[in-house]
XYZ file of C-alpha atoms in Angstrom:
685
model
C 2.729 18.864 5.081
C 1.072 16.973 7.892
C -0.896 13.924 6.956
C -2.269 10.602 8.200
C 0.321 7.920 7.675
C -1.436 6.137 4.827
C -2.351 8.109 1.665
C -6.076 8.765 1.476
C -8.488 11.690 1.044
C -8.168 14.197 3.846
C -4.382 14.021 4.143
C -2.570 17.319 4.532
C 0.273 19.056 2.687
C 2.357 20.886 5.233
C 5.492 23.024 5.413
C 8.487 22.018 7.535
C 8.434 25.177 9.663
C 5.527 23.914 11.699
C 7.090 20.647 12.808
C 7.095 21.601 16.458
C 3.307 21.340 16.429
C 3.501 17.795 15.107
C 4.710 16.653 18.494
C 1.026 16.542 19.418
C 0.833 13.325 17.424
C 2.337 9.881 17.966
C 5.247 8.520 15.907
C 6.130 11.191 13.414
C 7.798 10.829 10.018
C 9.314 13.503 7.783
C 9.566 13.272 4.017
C 11.056 15.704 1.498
C 10.244 14.397 -2.016
C 12.508 16.976 -3.693
C 15.617 18.597 -2.181
C 18.146 21.098 -3.420
C 21.738 19.914 -3.270
C 23.503 16.852 -4.627
C 22.861 14.152 -2.007
C 19.328 13.479 -0.707
C 20.751 11.244 2.031
C 22.745 14.162 3.446
C 20.195 16.975 3.257
C 21.191 19.522 5.955
C 17.608 20.369 6.850
C 16.793 16.713 7.489
C 19.954 16.378 9.581
C 18.751 19.217 11.758
C 15.235 17.763 12.057
C 16.588 14.339 13.025
C 18.632 15.933 15.796
C 15.917 18.201 17.084
C 12.987 15.800 16.946
C 14.894 12.580 17.637
C 13.529 10.992 14.447
C 15.360 7.949 13.101
C 16.636 8.069 9.521
C 14.085 5.458 8.443
C 11.343 7.944 9.336
C 13.106 11.100 8.167
C 14.444 11.080 4.643
C 14.377 12.645 1.188
C 13.494 11.383 -2.272
C 15.509 12.836 -5.152
C 17.398 16.004 -5.970
C 15.730 18.850 -7.813
C 18.218 18.404 -10.664
C 17.294 14.716 -11.059
C 13.589 15.541 -10.940
C 14.000 18.169 -13.660
C 15.962 15.738 -15.811
C 13.232 13.121 -15.445
C 10.536 15.635 -16.381
C 12.535 16.886 -19.371
C 12.857 13.293 -20.597
C 9.116 12.749 -20.299
C 9.439 10.481 -17.254
C 6.944 12.339 -15.034
C 5.537 9.083 -13.637
C 9.001 8.172 -12.366
C 9.070 11.193 -10.035
C 5.581 10.552 -8.640
C 6.097 6.802 -8.361
C 9.262 7.258 -6.317
C 7.531 9.802 -4.083
C 4.604 7.460 -3.433
C 6.903 4.529 -2.752
C 9.120 6.443 -0.315
C 6.120 8.006 1.374
C 4.507 4.587 1.789
C 7.627 3.150 3.435
C 7.744 5.985 5.961
C 3.997 5.786 6.556
C 4.291 2.140 7.605
C 6.491 3.252 10.518
C 4.486 6.294 11.595
C 1.200 7.668 12.858
C 1.782 10.970 11.086
C 4.028 11.996 8.217
C 5.183 15.550 7.571
C 5.814 16.105 3.849
C 7.853 19.163 2.918
C 7.659 20.598 -0.579
C 10.715 22.226 -2.156
C 11.307 25.925 -1.493
C 11.042 27.266 -5.073
C 14.525 28.756 -4.817
C 15.820 27.187 -8.042
C 16.245 28.982 -11.380
C 12.862 27.765 -12.696
C 10.457 28.486 -9.853
C 7.372 28.120 -12.042
C 8.256 24.575 -13.094
C 9.171 23.747 -9.511
C 5.760 25.016 -8.333
C 4.014 22.766 -10.856
C 6.080 19.815 -9.670
C 5.082 20.413 -6.031
C 1.413 20.687 -7.021
C 1.643 17.450 -9.009
C 3.212 15.627 -6.056
C 0.562 16.977 -3.670
C -2.197 15.676 -5.921
C -0.548 12.298 -6.447
C -0.098 11.857 -2.705
C -3.639 13.106 -2.036
C -2.520 15.994 0.168
C -4.124 19.438 0.463
C -1.682 22.333 0.427
C -0.609 24.733 3.103
C 0.629 27.567 0.896
C 3.598 29.534 2.235
C 4.173 32.808 0.363
C 7.363 34.781 0.944
C 6.906 38.550 1.146
C 10.522 39.602 1.586
C 11.073 42.935 -0.179
C 7.410 43.230 -1.221
C 4.944 45.956 -0.309
C 1.322 45.266 0.747
C -0.097 45.392 -2.788
C 2.634 43.159 -4.216
C 2.197 40.688 -1.354
C -1.560 40.545 -1.820
C -1.086 39.954 -5.547
C 1.385 37.154 -4.825
C -1.181 35.488 -2.542
C -3.894 35.844 -5.169
C -1.610 34.426 -7.888
C -0.627 31.437 -5.734
C -4.269 30.737 -4.846
C -5.266 30.836 -8.531
C -2.393 28.570 -9.527
C -3.262 26.038 -6.831
C -6.914 26.134 -7.813
C -5.948 25.609 -11.465
C -3.812 22.637 -10.400
C -6.860 21.301 -8.466
C -4.960 21.289 -5.175
C -7.236 21.835 -2.168
C -5.734 24.455 0.152
C -5.675 23.913 3.906
C -4.473 27.404 4.819
C -2.226 30.257 3.696
C 0.812 31.618 5.533
C 2.463 34.823 4.380
C 6.015 34.973 5.699
C 8.634 37.732 6.090
C 6.244 40.694 5.919
C 7.645 44.097 6.862
C 6.466 44.750 10.457
C 4.984 48.123 9.472
C 2.784 46.386 6.866
C 1.440 43.573 9.065
C -2.077 44.943 9.664
C -2.557 46.040 6.048
C -1.327 42.713 4.662
C -3.374 40.668 7.133
C -6.636 42.320 6.062
C -5.840 42.128 2.355
C -4.805 38.454 2.539
C -8.025 37.472 4.304
C -9.990 39.071 1.490
C -7.801 37.496 -1.204
C -8.080 33.942 0.186
C -11.856 33.880 0.230
C -12.330 32.963 3.869
C -9.521 30.414 4.218
C -7.567 30.591 7.479
C -4.608 32.842 6.732
C -1.717 33.967 8.897
C 0.891 36.694 8.524
C 4.399 36.340 9.976
C 6.647 39.429 10.133
C 10.254 39.648 9.061
C 12.428 38.813 12.093
C 16.094 39.920 11.879
C 17.095 37.197 14.346
C 15.931 34.629 11.781
C 16.746 36.339 8.489
C 20.251 37.533 9.370
C 22.915 34.948 8.456
C 25.075 33.399 11.139
C 28.794 32.764 11.028
C 27.866 29.117 10.388
C 25.918 30.133 7.271
C 28.916 32.054 5.950
C 31.391 29.288 6.784
C 29.258 26.616 5.138
C 28.426 28.619 1.996
C 32.007 29.744 1.388
C 33.554 26.435 2.579
C 35.807 28.413 4.895
C 38.672 26.751 6.715
C 38.597 27.318 10.477
C 41.966 28.747 11.501
C 41.862 29.734 15.176
C 39.776 31.055 18.058
C 36.378 29.744 19.129
C 35.000 26.886 17.073
C 31.338 27.627 17.926
C 29.695 29.288 14.928
C 26.218 30.052 16.257
C 26.675 33.839 16.125
C 24.579 36.339 14.200
C 26.416 38.396 11.594
C 25.381 41.975 12.337
C 27.170 43.321 9.268
C 30.213 42.833 7.080
C 33.241 45.077 7.458
C 36.248 45.026 5.137
C 39.211 46.426 7.051
C 41.036 48.674 4.606
C 42.188 51.354 7.041
C 44.548 51.556 9.998
C 43.640 50.007 13.338
C 42.632 53.306 14.969
C 40.097 54.156 12.276
C 38.935 50.545 12.106
C 38.022 50.471 15.818
C 36.157 53.752 15.428
C 33.684 52.259 12.947
C 33.541 48.651 14.187
C 29.966 47.647 15.092
C 28.967 44.818 17.469
C 28.604 41.500 15.680
C 30.339 42.595 12.477
C 32.122 39.918 10.452
C 35.562 41.371 9.756
C 37.234 40.583 6.424
C 40.924 41.509 6.331
C 44.073 40.465 4.439
C 45.867 37.872 6.580
C 49.041 39.931 6.887
C 47.281 42.897 8.538
C 48.511 42.048 12.022
C 47.401 45.460 13.343
C 43.750 44.786 12.473
C 43.891 41.285 13.930
C 45.303 42.697 17.173
C 42.604 45.396 17.178
C 39.914 42.712 16.901
C 41.481 40.838 19.814
C 41.649 44.028 21.891
C 38.017 44.900 21.137
C 36.895 41.474 22.356
C 38.787 41.898 25.632
C 37.469 45.397 26.365
C 33.906 45.934 27.663
C 33.933 49.416 26.070
C 34.551 48.094 22.548
C 32.320 45.923 20.329
C 33.156 42.274 19.672
C 33.247 40.935 16.092
C 31.188 37.859 15.261
C 34.206 36.465 13.431
C 37.250 37.279 11.311
C 38.118 36.049 7.802
C 41.806 36.258 6.887
C 42.063 36.586 3.109
C 44.633 36.307 0.295
C 45.992 33.047 1.717
C 48.041 35.055 4.234
C 48.411 34.679 8.006
C 49.448 37.167 10.724
C 52.911 37.334 12.223
C 53.944 34.306 14.267
C 53.921 36.188 17.575
C 50.182 36.861 17.137
C 49.175 33.245 16.600
C 49.225 32.176 20.290
C 46.979 35.147 21.119
C 44.553 34.266 18.345
C 44.088 30.800 19.807
C 42.211 32.477 22.681
C 40.015 34.669 20.478
C 36.380 34.586 21.728
C 35.236 34.498 18.083
C 36.115 32.156 15.181
C 38.908 33.042 12.764
C 38.890 31.612 9.219
C 41.466 31.429 6.460
C 40.494 32.101 2.836
C 42.622 32.081 -0.309
C 40.544 34.682 -2.228
C 41.154 38.414 -1.832
C 39.175 40.615 0.555
C 36.967 42.184 -2.125
C 35.944 38.853 -3.649
C 35.328 37.355 -0.215
C 33.151 40.307 0.824
C 31.102 39.999 -2.359
C 30.534 36.281 -1.761
C 29.581 36.891 1.874
C 26.988 39.477 0.774
C 25.102 36.742 -1.107
C 24.962 34.264 1.798
C 21.426 33.172 2.666
C 20.174 32.656 6.185
C 19.741 28.906 6.705
C 17.808 27.850 9.782
C 19.475 24.450 9.959
C 22.922 25.957 10.632
C 22.018 28.273 13.519
C 19.839 25.703 15.201
C 19.222 26.596 18.834
C 19.000 30.395 18.701
C 17.426 30.741 15.274
C 14.948 27.924 15.813
C 14.023 29.512 19.145
C 13.254 32.802 17.379
C 11.235 30.957 14.722
C 9.190 29.112 17.346
C 8.572 32.351 19.210
C 7.274 34.276 16.193
C 5.208 31.255 15.130
C 3.460 31.197 18.509
C 2.700 34.927 18.295
C 1.462 34.851 14.692
C -0.465 31.595 14.201
C -3.806 30.558 15.692
C -2.740 27.018 16.516
C -6.131 25.979 17.857
C -7.840 26.908 14.598
C -5.192 25.208 12.503
C -5.181 22.009 14.548
C -8.964 21.827 14.434
C -8.748 21.825 10.638
C -6.195 19.046 10.837
C -8.467 17.123 13.221
C -5.640 14.920 14.475
C -6.396 12.746 17.512
C -4.248 13.349 20.560
C -2.226 10.208 21.336
C -2.516 8.379 24.640
C 1.249 8.016 25.039
C 3.366 10.891 26.346
C 6.743 11.114 24.613
C 9.620 13.269 25.903
C 9.339 15.596 22.922
C 5.608 16.036 23.375
C 5.958 16.574 27.129
C 8.619 19.270 26.705
C 6.781 20.885 23.810
C 3.531 21.016 25.798
C 5.511 22.509 28.657
C 6.740 25.386 26.502
C 3.253 25.920 25.073
C 1.656 26.095 28.507
C 4.287 28.522 29.795
C 3.744 30.753 26.764
C -0.029 30.900 27.182
C 0.256 32.944 30.385
C 3.734 34.444 30.436
C 5.201 34.822 33.905
C 8.198 36.734 35.273
C 11.034 34.335 36.088
C 14.279 35.482 37.680
C 17.536 33.636 36.994
C 19.878 34.219 39.906
C 23.149 33.330 38.148
C 23.717 35.950 35.475
C 27.465 35.244 35.388
C 27.006 31.734 33.960
C 27.149 31.541 30.157
C 24.704 28.593 30.099
C 22.160 30.695 31.949
C 22.654 33.595 29.530
C 22.247 31.345 26.503
C 19.078 29.838 27.999
C 17.735 33.325 28.748
C 18.284 34.355 25.125
C 16.450 31.292 23.794
C 13.586 31.748 26.272
C 13.200 35.336 25.121
C 13.360 34.370 21.451
C 10.754 31.640 21.970
C 8.573 34.088 23.911
C 8.227 31.620 26.795
C 8.307 34.042 29.715
C 9.661 37.375 30.922
C 13.243 36.785 32.108
C 15.210 38.784 34.669
C 18.927 38.097 35.146
C 20.762 38.919 38.378
C 24.307 40.222 38.195
C 26.455 43.238 37.450
C 25.050 44.547 34.131
C 28.470 45.418 32.699
C 29.908 42.006 33.555
C 26.826 40.187 32.277
C 26.813 42.080 28.967
C 30.562 41.638 28.560
C 30.199 37.871 28.985
C 27.216 37.818 26.629
C 29.062 39.759 23.940
C 32.116 37.519 24.247
C 29.867 34.459 23.862
C 27.851 35.920 20.988
C 24.655 36.027 23.071
C 21.969 38.646 22.394
C 20.282 39.881 25.589
C 17.974 42.492 24.055
C 14.598 42.504 25.818
C 15.975 40.836 28.960
C 16.053 42.767 32.248
C 19.340 42.712 34.196
C 19.222 43.611 37.887
C 22.294 44.170 40.052
C 21.493 43.257 43.681
C 24.369 45.446 44.893
C 22.952 48.639 43.345
C 19.264 47.896 42.952
C 16.838 50.310 44.693
C 14.990 47.143 45.780
C 17.850 46.056 48.013
C 16.938 48.263 50.980
C 13.283 47.228 50.851
C 14.302 43.582 50.644
C 16.729 43.950 53.550
C 14.047 45.510 55.750
C 11.653 42.670 54.918
C 14.309 40.042 55.593
C 15.172 41.649 58.935
C 11.485 41.663 59.875
C 10.988 38.014 58.952
C 14.206 36.871 60.671
C 14.093 39.123 63.717
C 13.380 36.084 65.904
C 16.811 34.812 64.822
C 18.502 38.055 65.838
C 19.150 39.338 62.300
C 20.055 43.039 62.248
C 19.589 45.388 59.288
C 23.272 45.505 58.378
C 23.363 41.710 58.172
C 20.145 41.721 56.129
C 21.703 44.134 53.620
C 24.685 41.835 53.278
C 22.472 38.780 52.765
C 20.627 40.533 49.935
C 23.849 40.650 47.912
C 23.450 36.909 47.378
C 21.611 36.188 44.126
C 19.531 33.327 45.538
C 18.352 35.443 48.489
C 17.685 38.510 46.342
C 15.833 36.441 43.719
C 13.751 34.610 46.306
C 12.808 37.930 47.901
C 11.755 39.212 44.461
C 9.330 36.293 44.290
C 8.224 36.689 47.915
C 7.348 40.380 47.435
C 5.758 39.988 44.002
C 8.545 41.477 41.885
C 8.820 38.110 40.091
C 6.622 35.020 39.812
C 9.322 32.370 40.183
C 13.071 31.841 40.503
C 15.565 29.328 39.138
C 19.088 28.895 40.493
C 21.694 26.180 41.086
C 23.659 26.023 37.825
C 26.714 27.199 39.749
C 25.597 26.632 43.355
C 24.433 23.780 45.578
C 20.832 22.728 46.096
C 21.093 23.954 49.672
C 22.089 27.421 48.457
C 18.960 27.572 46.272
C 16.494 26.189 48.797
C 17.761 27.821 52.006
C 16.316 31.321 51.360
C 12.883 29.879 50.572
C 12.908 27.777 53.725
C 13.892 30.812 55.792
C 11.136 33.199 54.738
C 8.961 31.871 51.880
C 7.098 29.355 54.083
C 5.461 26.244 52.725
C 2.269 26.104 50.716
C 0.169 24.242 53.259
C 1.830 25.338 56.477
C 3.393 21.995 57.365
C 6.904 23.176 56.603
C 7.710 20.279 54.256
C 9.431 21.059 50.984
C 10.154 18.082 48.736
C 11.022 17.448 45.102
C 10.296 15.309 42.062
C 12.075 14.447 38.865
C 10.188 13.994 35.618
C 11.689 10.900 34.009
C 11.105 11.117 30.253
C 11.093 7.697 28.598
C 10.511 7.146 24.860
C 6.816 6.321 25.348
C 5.847 7.778 28.725
C 6.668 10.199 31.523
C 7.099 8.997 35.096
C 7.435 11.049 38.277
C 10.031 10.189 40.936
C 9.961 11.744 44.413
C 11.662 12.640 46.663
C 15.141 12.414 45.146
C 16.762 15.651 46.279
C 15.512 17.217 49.523
C 14.167 15.127 52.445
C 16.847 12.660 53.673
C 14.811 10.278 55.823
C 11.107 11.153 55.820
C 8.748 10.072 58.580
C 5.515 8.305 57.642
C 3.665 11.649 57.736
C 6.320 13.301 55.575
C 6.275 10.350 53.179
C 2.519 10.791 52.804
C 2.961 14.523 52.199
C 5.573 13.786 49.533
C 3.175 11.369 47.831
C 0.289 13.845 47.870
C 2.462 16.689 46.578
C 3.994 14.474 43.876
C 0.558 13.366 42.679
C -0.540 17.000 42.450
C 2.612 17.939 40.524
C 2.129 15.016 38.132
C -1.463 16.019 37.395
C -0.424 19.656 36.950
C 1.887 18.599 34.136
C -0.433 16.181 32.348
C 0.617 12.882 33.960
C -2.310 10.901 35.373
C -1.195 10.083 38.937
C -1.146 6.419 39.973
C 1.033 6.420 43.074
C 3.365 3.563 44.035
C 4.684 3.777 47.615
C 7.954 1.910 47.128
C 9.539 -0.531 49.546
C 11.643 -3.690 49.493
C 8.429 -5.641 50.075
C 5.166 -5.900 48.109
C 1.816 -6.085 49.906
C 1.968 -8.346 52.936
C 4.948 -10.414 51.739
C 7.353 -8.863 54.223
C 7.618 -6.805 57.372
C 9.914 -4.628 59.395
C 10.190 -1.029 60.528
C 10.826 0.420 57.041
C 7.944 -1.542 55.478
C 5.581 -0.555 58.294
C 6.445 3.117 57.741
C 5.502 2.872 54.062
C 2.265 1.055 54.962
C 1.252 3.795 57.405
C 2.115 6.474 54.849
C 0.024 4.712 52.197
C -2.983 4.617 54.552
C -2.574 8.356 55.232
C -2.543 9.145 51.512
C -5.636 7.028 50.876
C -7.466 8.752 53.747
C -6.500 12.236 52.535
C -7.292 11.532 48.867
C -9.869 8.736 48.442
C -10.031 9.628 44.731
C -6.322 8.965 44.208
C -5.024 5.615 42.935
C -2.328 4.673 45.466
C -0.827 1.371 46.576
C 1.980 0.281 48.852
C 4.202 -1.071 50.069
C 5.171 -2.173 46.581
C 8.451 -3.086 44.905
C 9.578 -1.238 41.812
C 9.250 -4.236 39.477
C 5.665 -4.869 40.554
C 4.885 -1.190 40.082
C 6.027 -1.090 36.437
C 5.685 -4.601 35.029
C 2.160 -5.864 34.352
C 3.203 -9.541 34.344
C 4.880 -9.286 37.748
C 2.001 -7.189 39.073
C -0.523 -9.841 38.055
C 1.128 -12.364 40.362
C 2.040 -10.100 43.285
C -0.908 -7.651 43.416
C -3.511 -8.854 40.904
C -6.312 -6.582 42.135
C -4.265 -3.387 42.366
C -5.206 -0.312 40.287
C -1.591 0.839 40.513
C 0.602 -2.262 40.156
C 2.058 -2.556 36.672
C 0.687 0.894 35.745
C 2.294 3.277 38.239
C 3.203 6.767 37.079
C 4.275 8.364 40.383
C 6.977 6.584 42.420
C 7.536 7.635 46.024
C 10.846 6.398 47.416
C 11.200 5.572 51.114
C 14.254 7.790 51.601
C 16.616 10.158 49.774
C 19.396 7.599 49.469
C 17.133 5.216 47.523
C 15.490 7.922 45.439
C 18.619 9.788 44.387
C 20.531 6.659 43.445
C 17.572 5.159 41.587
C 16.847 8.176 39.408
C 20.518 8.459 38.440
C 20.817 4.737 37.746
C 17.709 4.783 35.551
C 18.864 7.918 33.744
C 22.299 6.516 32.985
C 21.296 2.966 32.115
C 18.039 3.476 30.200
C 18.702 6.716 28.349
C 15.715 8.397 30.007
C 15.863 12.194 30.306
C 15.633 13.417 33.908
C 14.087 16.872 34.314
C 14.439 18.333 37.797
C 14.608 18.478 40.673
C 11.278 20.311 40.733
C 10.563 21.676 44.193
C 7.073 21.292 45.631
C 5.447 22.510 48.814
C 6.593 26.145 48.564
C 4.058 28.952 48.471
C 5.620 30.247 45.237
C 7.833 28.359 42.771
C 11.573 28.223 43.401
C 13.482 25.568 41.457
C 16.949 24.127 41.570
C 19.360 23.219 38.773
C 22.106 20.639 38.748
C 25.582 22.116 38.469
C 25.954 19.917 35.388
C 22.845 21.390 33.770
C 22.787 21.875 30.016
C 21.168 24.854 28.331
C 18.136 22.690 27.526
C 17.908 21.648 31.198
C 17.762 25.295 32.226
C 15.123 26.112 29.601
C 12.953 23.197 30.704
C 13.267 24.086 34.394
C 12.349 27.714 33.704
C 9.310 26.569 31.708
C 8.242 24.284 34.567
C 8.660 27.155 37.017
C 6.541 29.391 34.788
C 3.769 26.777 34.622
C 3.897 26.319 38.406
C 3.517 30.091 38.770
C 0.274 29.977 36.779
C -1.436 28.035 39.571
C -2.877 30.053 42.470
C -0.819 29.941 45.665
């Protein structure tokens, strides 16, 4: 539930699944009055939310266990439950602008009593209800009846309803259920979310946690979907014949032949790879197999129970979103965006948009904007597992249309070994693509003045960065991202050779978005132009201001130098002064000042003494460094010493978006850069 921080009429009861939308607010808190489990302080869902949304424990906590709440109710101590909820909620509210309150999931043995308890808490906290009705295994008529029953029960409990969400509907029933639910809710906003196998299927982590399995060997990463469960009770030859990709294999620990077959299947591109192996009966394979198992590309667990008992327990494992965080959450966010009218829902919430720009809000807005007008983005490095993982999450979140470059067999083999699902993602092999000849002819034409012959052009088009850039140049893609495994020069060179700059002046520069806890600043140029002239410095400032505005940062441009105003002189200071004058002449509407030192640009107290009449000093959002040496060192120093998140470099000045990655990029870095590229591609060239 999403609500104003202090309890009062008009607060909102909200379900945890929509937390990503809460990043539109300021300081957010999360409260779960009732949790399943034995320790409210160690609730796994809250652990996941703290990690994902960077919420401190003081603003993200639970009240009491469901068992304790039931005991209090049975003893006639109903006020104790509500009093604790109000007290805990009040403490969180003091720290926050918005509090998300999550009701329990009605999964206990007495769902009816649990429902009444949630309704009572909603009323005591003064929060209308967003009703989430699960439709798993139900047909259209049963689902509609469930919605009607829930609406009647909430009305009887005098809980005002904000909206209704029907979750896990069979895809074939979506249209029928949507129409019936609208009729059953009497005009309330209602939304229908289909069953999504990528969310509902358990992961290896779910199985390991539920069964308390002991990791034995192989990969320790557990974020793999379990496609099915297979008990190996036949010889290795027959086992391999029926093994399906992603199956969790359950086998007595002394069946060395099956263990070896699993290892062989993982090493062969023609055979499927298991998601994991559980060795049962307290047995382990022969000693000569153990060194091989250490290199298994899937996790291996040891279990004391027999294979039949283990298989039965695995069959009852529930999918838990907090254990398969990145991939499963990505799928959940993607289906949410496709199923929910966020504008309508947020209008009902009527929450003011905060003035501050937090890192989470900036990145969330980025994904939202990319999703609104999905573009085709090519990733040139299909042989990098980080790139593949990012591509999977981008596809699951429905951010853009992704194309991977690389040999399809090699890419799929790597993906299967890493437990990555590439369904719905296009893979193009530059070496065998029918586009290669067309691209080579175009490259030869554009580089004829450099003496490039067709044979050389064909060879150049084998390079992923060149092939990907040509895809963008000729309209086969809207943007390209590369650099996870190559240098910045390798990424930029093709664009400089034949993409041409946006405004014809030949200057390509870059910015980093520096994400601080309460604001986003723009640093340029920190990656491309080594020693800009005054004209180039002005162009960098103008381009950086445009980029800042494009991504929601109001540009107030500080032209940095070792001197502020007229306090110093010299060749370097004079260059910055001339550049500042050029920017002001080109954009009279733009707030720009320089030369200015960094401290005067960011600190209001210092600004008041050094440049008291400046519209930029103390409030700068765009920082233009005098040279690459200063810019690159400064952004890295700030990133490492302040904890700010640096997103970039983001290239600017090209006719179409091409962006570079650091070779140390994380999966999140790649996702963010792709989203930025997609947003850049939405602007006309």
